[in-house]
XYZ file of C-alpha atoms in Angstrom:
233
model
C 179.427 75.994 140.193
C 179.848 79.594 140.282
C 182.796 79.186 137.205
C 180.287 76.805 135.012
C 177.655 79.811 135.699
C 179.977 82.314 134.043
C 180.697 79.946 131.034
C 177.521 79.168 130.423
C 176.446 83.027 130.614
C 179.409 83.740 127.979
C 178.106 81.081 125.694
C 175.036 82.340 125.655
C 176.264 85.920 124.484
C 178.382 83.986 121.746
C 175.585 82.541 120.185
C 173.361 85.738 120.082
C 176.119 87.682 118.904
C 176.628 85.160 116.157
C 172.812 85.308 115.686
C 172.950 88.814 115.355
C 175.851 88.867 113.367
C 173.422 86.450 110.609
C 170.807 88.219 110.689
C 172.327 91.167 109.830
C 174.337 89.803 107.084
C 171.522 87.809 105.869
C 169.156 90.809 105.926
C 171.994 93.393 104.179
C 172.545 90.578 101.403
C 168.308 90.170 100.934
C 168.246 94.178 100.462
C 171.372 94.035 97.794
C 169.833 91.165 95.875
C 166.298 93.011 96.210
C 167.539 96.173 95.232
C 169.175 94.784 91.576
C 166.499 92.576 90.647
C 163.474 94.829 91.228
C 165.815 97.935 89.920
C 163.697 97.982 86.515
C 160.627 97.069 87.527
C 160.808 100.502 90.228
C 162.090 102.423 87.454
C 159.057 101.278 85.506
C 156.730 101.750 88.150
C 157.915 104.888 88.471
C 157.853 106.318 84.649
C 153.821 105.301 84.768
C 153.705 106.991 88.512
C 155.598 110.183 86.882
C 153.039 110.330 83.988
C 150.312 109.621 85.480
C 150.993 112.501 87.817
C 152.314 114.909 85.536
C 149.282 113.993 82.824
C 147.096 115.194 86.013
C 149.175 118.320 86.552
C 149.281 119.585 83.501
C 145.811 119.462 82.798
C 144.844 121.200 86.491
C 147.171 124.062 85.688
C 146.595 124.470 81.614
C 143.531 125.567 79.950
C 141.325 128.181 78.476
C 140.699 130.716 81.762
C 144.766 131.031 81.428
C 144.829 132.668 78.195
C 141.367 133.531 77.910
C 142.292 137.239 78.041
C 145.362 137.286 75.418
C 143.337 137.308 72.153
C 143.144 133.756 71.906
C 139.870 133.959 69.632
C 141.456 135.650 66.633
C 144.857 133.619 67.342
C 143.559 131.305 64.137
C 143.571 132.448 60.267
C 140.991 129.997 58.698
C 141.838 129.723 54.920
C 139.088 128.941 52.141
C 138.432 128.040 48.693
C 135.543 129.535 46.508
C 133.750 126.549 47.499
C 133.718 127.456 51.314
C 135.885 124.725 51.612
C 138.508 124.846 54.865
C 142.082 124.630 53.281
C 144.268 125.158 55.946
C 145.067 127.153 58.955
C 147.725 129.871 59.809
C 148.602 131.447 63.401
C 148.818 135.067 63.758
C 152.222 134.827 65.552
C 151.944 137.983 67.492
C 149.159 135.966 69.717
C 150.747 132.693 69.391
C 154.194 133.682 70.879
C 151.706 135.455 73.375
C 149.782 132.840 74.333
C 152.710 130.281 74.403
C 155.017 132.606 76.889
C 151.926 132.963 79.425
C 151.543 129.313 79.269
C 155.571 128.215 79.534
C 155.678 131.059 82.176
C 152.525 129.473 84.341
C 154.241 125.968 84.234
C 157.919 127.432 84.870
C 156.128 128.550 88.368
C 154.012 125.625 88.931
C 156.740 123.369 88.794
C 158.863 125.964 90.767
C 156.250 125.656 93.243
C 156.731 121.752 93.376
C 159.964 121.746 94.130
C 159.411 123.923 97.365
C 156.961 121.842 98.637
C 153.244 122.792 97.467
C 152.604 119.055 96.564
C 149.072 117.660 96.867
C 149.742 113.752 95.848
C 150.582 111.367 98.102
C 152.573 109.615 95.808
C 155.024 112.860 95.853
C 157.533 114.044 98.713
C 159.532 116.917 99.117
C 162.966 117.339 100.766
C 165.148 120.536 100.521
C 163.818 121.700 96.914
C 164.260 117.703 95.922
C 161.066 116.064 94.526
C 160.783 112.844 94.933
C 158.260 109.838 93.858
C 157.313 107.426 97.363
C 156.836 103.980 96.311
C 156.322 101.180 98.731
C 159.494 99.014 99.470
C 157.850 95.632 97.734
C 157.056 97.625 94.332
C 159.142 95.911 92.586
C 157.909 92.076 93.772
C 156.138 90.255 90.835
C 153.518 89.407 93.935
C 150.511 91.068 94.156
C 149.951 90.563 97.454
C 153.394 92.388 98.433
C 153.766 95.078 95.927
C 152.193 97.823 98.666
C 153.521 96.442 101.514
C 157.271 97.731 102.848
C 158.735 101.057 104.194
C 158.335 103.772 101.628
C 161.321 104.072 99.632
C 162.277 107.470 97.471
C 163.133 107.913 93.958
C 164.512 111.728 93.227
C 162.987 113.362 90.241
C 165.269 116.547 88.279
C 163.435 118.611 85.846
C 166.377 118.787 83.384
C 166.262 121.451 79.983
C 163.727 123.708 78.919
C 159.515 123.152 78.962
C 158.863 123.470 75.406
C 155.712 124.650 74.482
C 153.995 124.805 71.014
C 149.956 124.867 69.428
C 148.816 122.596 67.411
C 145.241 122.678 65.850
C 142.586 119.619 64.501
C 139.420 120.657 62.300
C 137.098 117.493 61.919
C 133.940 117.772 59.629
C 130.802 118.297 61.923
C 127.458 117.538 60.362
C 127.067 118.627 56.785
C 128.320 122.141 56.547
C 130.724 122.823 59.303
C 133.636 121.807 60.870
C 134.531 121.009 64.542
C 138.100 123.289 65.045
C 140.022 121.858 68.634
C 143.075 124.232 69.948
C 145.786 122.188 71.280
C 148.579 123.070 73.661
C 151.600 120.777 72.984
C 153.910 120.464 76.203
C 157.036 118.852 76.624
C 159.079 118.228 79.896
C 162.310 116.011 80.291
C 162.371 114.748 84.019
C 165.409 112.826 85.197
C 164.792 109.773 87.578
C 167.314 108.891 89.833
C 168.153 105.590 90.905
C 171.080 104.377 92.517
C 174.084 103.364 89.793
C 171.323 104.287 87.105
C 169.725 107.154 85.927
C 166.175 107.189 83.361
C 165.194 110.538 81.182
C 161.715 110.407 80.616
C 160.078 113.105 77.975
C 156.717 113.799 79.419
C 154.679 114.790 76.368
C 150.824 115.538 76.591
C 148.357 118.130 74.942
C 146.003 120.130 76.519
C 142.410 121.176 75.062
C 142.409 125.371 75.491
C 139.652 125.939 73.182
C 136.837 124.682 70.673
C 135.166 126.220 68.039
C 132.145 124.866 65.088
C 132.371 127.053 62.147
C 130.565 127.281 58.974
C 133.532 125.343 55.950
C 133.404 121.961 54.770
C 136.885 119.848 55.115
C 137.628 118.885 51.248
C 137.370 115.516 50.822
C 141.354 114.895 49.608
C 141.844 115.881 53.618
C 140.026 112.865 54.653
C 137.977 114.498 56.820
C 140.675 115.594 59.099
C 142.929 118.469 59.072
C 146.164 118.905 61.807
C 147.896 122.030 61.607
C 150.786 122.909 64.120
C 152.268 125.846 64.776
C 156.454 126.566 64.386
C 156.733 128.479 67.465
C-alpha cells in the first residue's frame, strides 16, 4: 500500500512537471510569434506616439517669450514696389543666426533634460539617461478590446545628429490694404527607435509660430495671394 502511495505521488509530480514544462513552452512560443507579427504595427504605434509627443514638446518649449528679447522685431527686411506692393522678404542675418542659436541652444537642454529624467508624459520612461516610449503589451493586436491591456513593454528612443533649426516666413493678404506676416521656426530632429533585430529613424519635423505681424503692403497678384520666404541659415 505504502509502495503504490509513493508511485502514485511520483506520477503526480510527472504530470505537473510535464504541465509545467507546456506551459512554458507554449507561453515562450505565443511571445515569439507575438513579438514578429505585431513588430510593425508597435513600431507604428510608436512613430505616431513619438510625434505626437514631440509635436507637444516642441511647442511648450518654443515660442515668442524665448526670443522676445534678441531683436526679433527688426529680424525681417520687408521689400516694396512703387506701388506699396510686398515683393519679398530678406533676414537681417546678424538676428537670424541670433535668434536661431538661442532657440537650438533651448532645445539642446530640453532634450538634455529628457534624457535625465524630467519627463512629464506618461507615455515616456526613463532609465539610466535612456528614454524610452511605454506601450501596453497588446499594442500591436488588431483588437480593440486588447490593444491597452498587457504589461507595459519599452521601446528605447536615441536622439541621433544635430537639431537643425531654420526661419521661415508666410505673408497672406489681410483685408484690402495689408498683409498678415507669420514668423515660423522650422525644427528638425532625427530620433532612432529601437526595436529588437530592427531599428526605425524617424525625422521629426514641425514649425513653431514665434511671431505675427499686419502691415500696411498689398501681396501682388502674380504671388497668388501668398508669399513663403525661408531663411538659408
Amino acid at each position: 500500500m505504502r509502495m503504490f502511495k509513493i508511485r502514485k505521488k511520483v506520477k503526480k509530480t510527472k504530470v505537473g512537471v510535464i504541465i509545467l514544462t507546456l506551459v512554458l513552452f507554449f507561453t515562450s512560443l505565443f511571445y515569439q510569434l507575438y513579438g514578429v507579427y505585431s513588430k510593425d504595427t508597435i513600431l507604428d504605434v510608436a512613430k505616431i506616439k513619438l510625434n505626437d509627443f514631440m509635436k507637444t514638446f516642441l511647442s511648450s518649449n518654443i515660442g515668442y517669450d524665448l526670443i522676445k528679447d534678441e531683436g526679433i522685431e527688426n529680424v525681417l527686411v520687408i521689400n516694396k514696389n512703387k506701388d506699396n506692393e510686398i515683393l519679398y522678404v530678406n533676414y537681417d542675418l546678424d538676428i537670424a543666426y541670433k535668434l536661431l542659436d538661442v532657440i537650438t541652444k533651448e532645445l539642446e537642454n530640453n532634450i538634455q533634460e529628457l534624457k535625465t529624467g524630467n519627463v512629464n508624459d506618461t507615455s515616456l520612461y526613463q532609465n539610466n539617461e535612456v528614454l524610452m516610449l511605454k506601450l501596453p503589451f497588446f499594442i500591436g493586436s488588431k483588437n480593440p478590446l486588447l490593444v491597452s491591456l498587457g504589461p507595459k513593454i519599452y521601446v528605447p528612443l536615441n536622439f541621433s545628429g544635430a537639431i537643425l533649426t531654420n526661419l521661415k516666413t508666410e505673408i497672406k493678404d489681410y483685408g484690402l490694404n495689408n498683409a498678415l506676416v507669420e514668423m515660423y521656426v522650422t525644427i528638425k530632429i532625427n530620433i532612432d527607435i529601437l526595436y529588437p533585430y530592427n531599428k526605425s529613424k524617424e525625422e521629426i519635423n514641425y514649425d513653431v509660430l514665434i511671431a505675427s505681424s499686419i502691415i500696411n503692403g498689398r501681396i501682388p497678384s502674380f504671388y497668388g495671394g501668398v508669399i513663403d520666404t525661408k531663411s538659408n541659415n
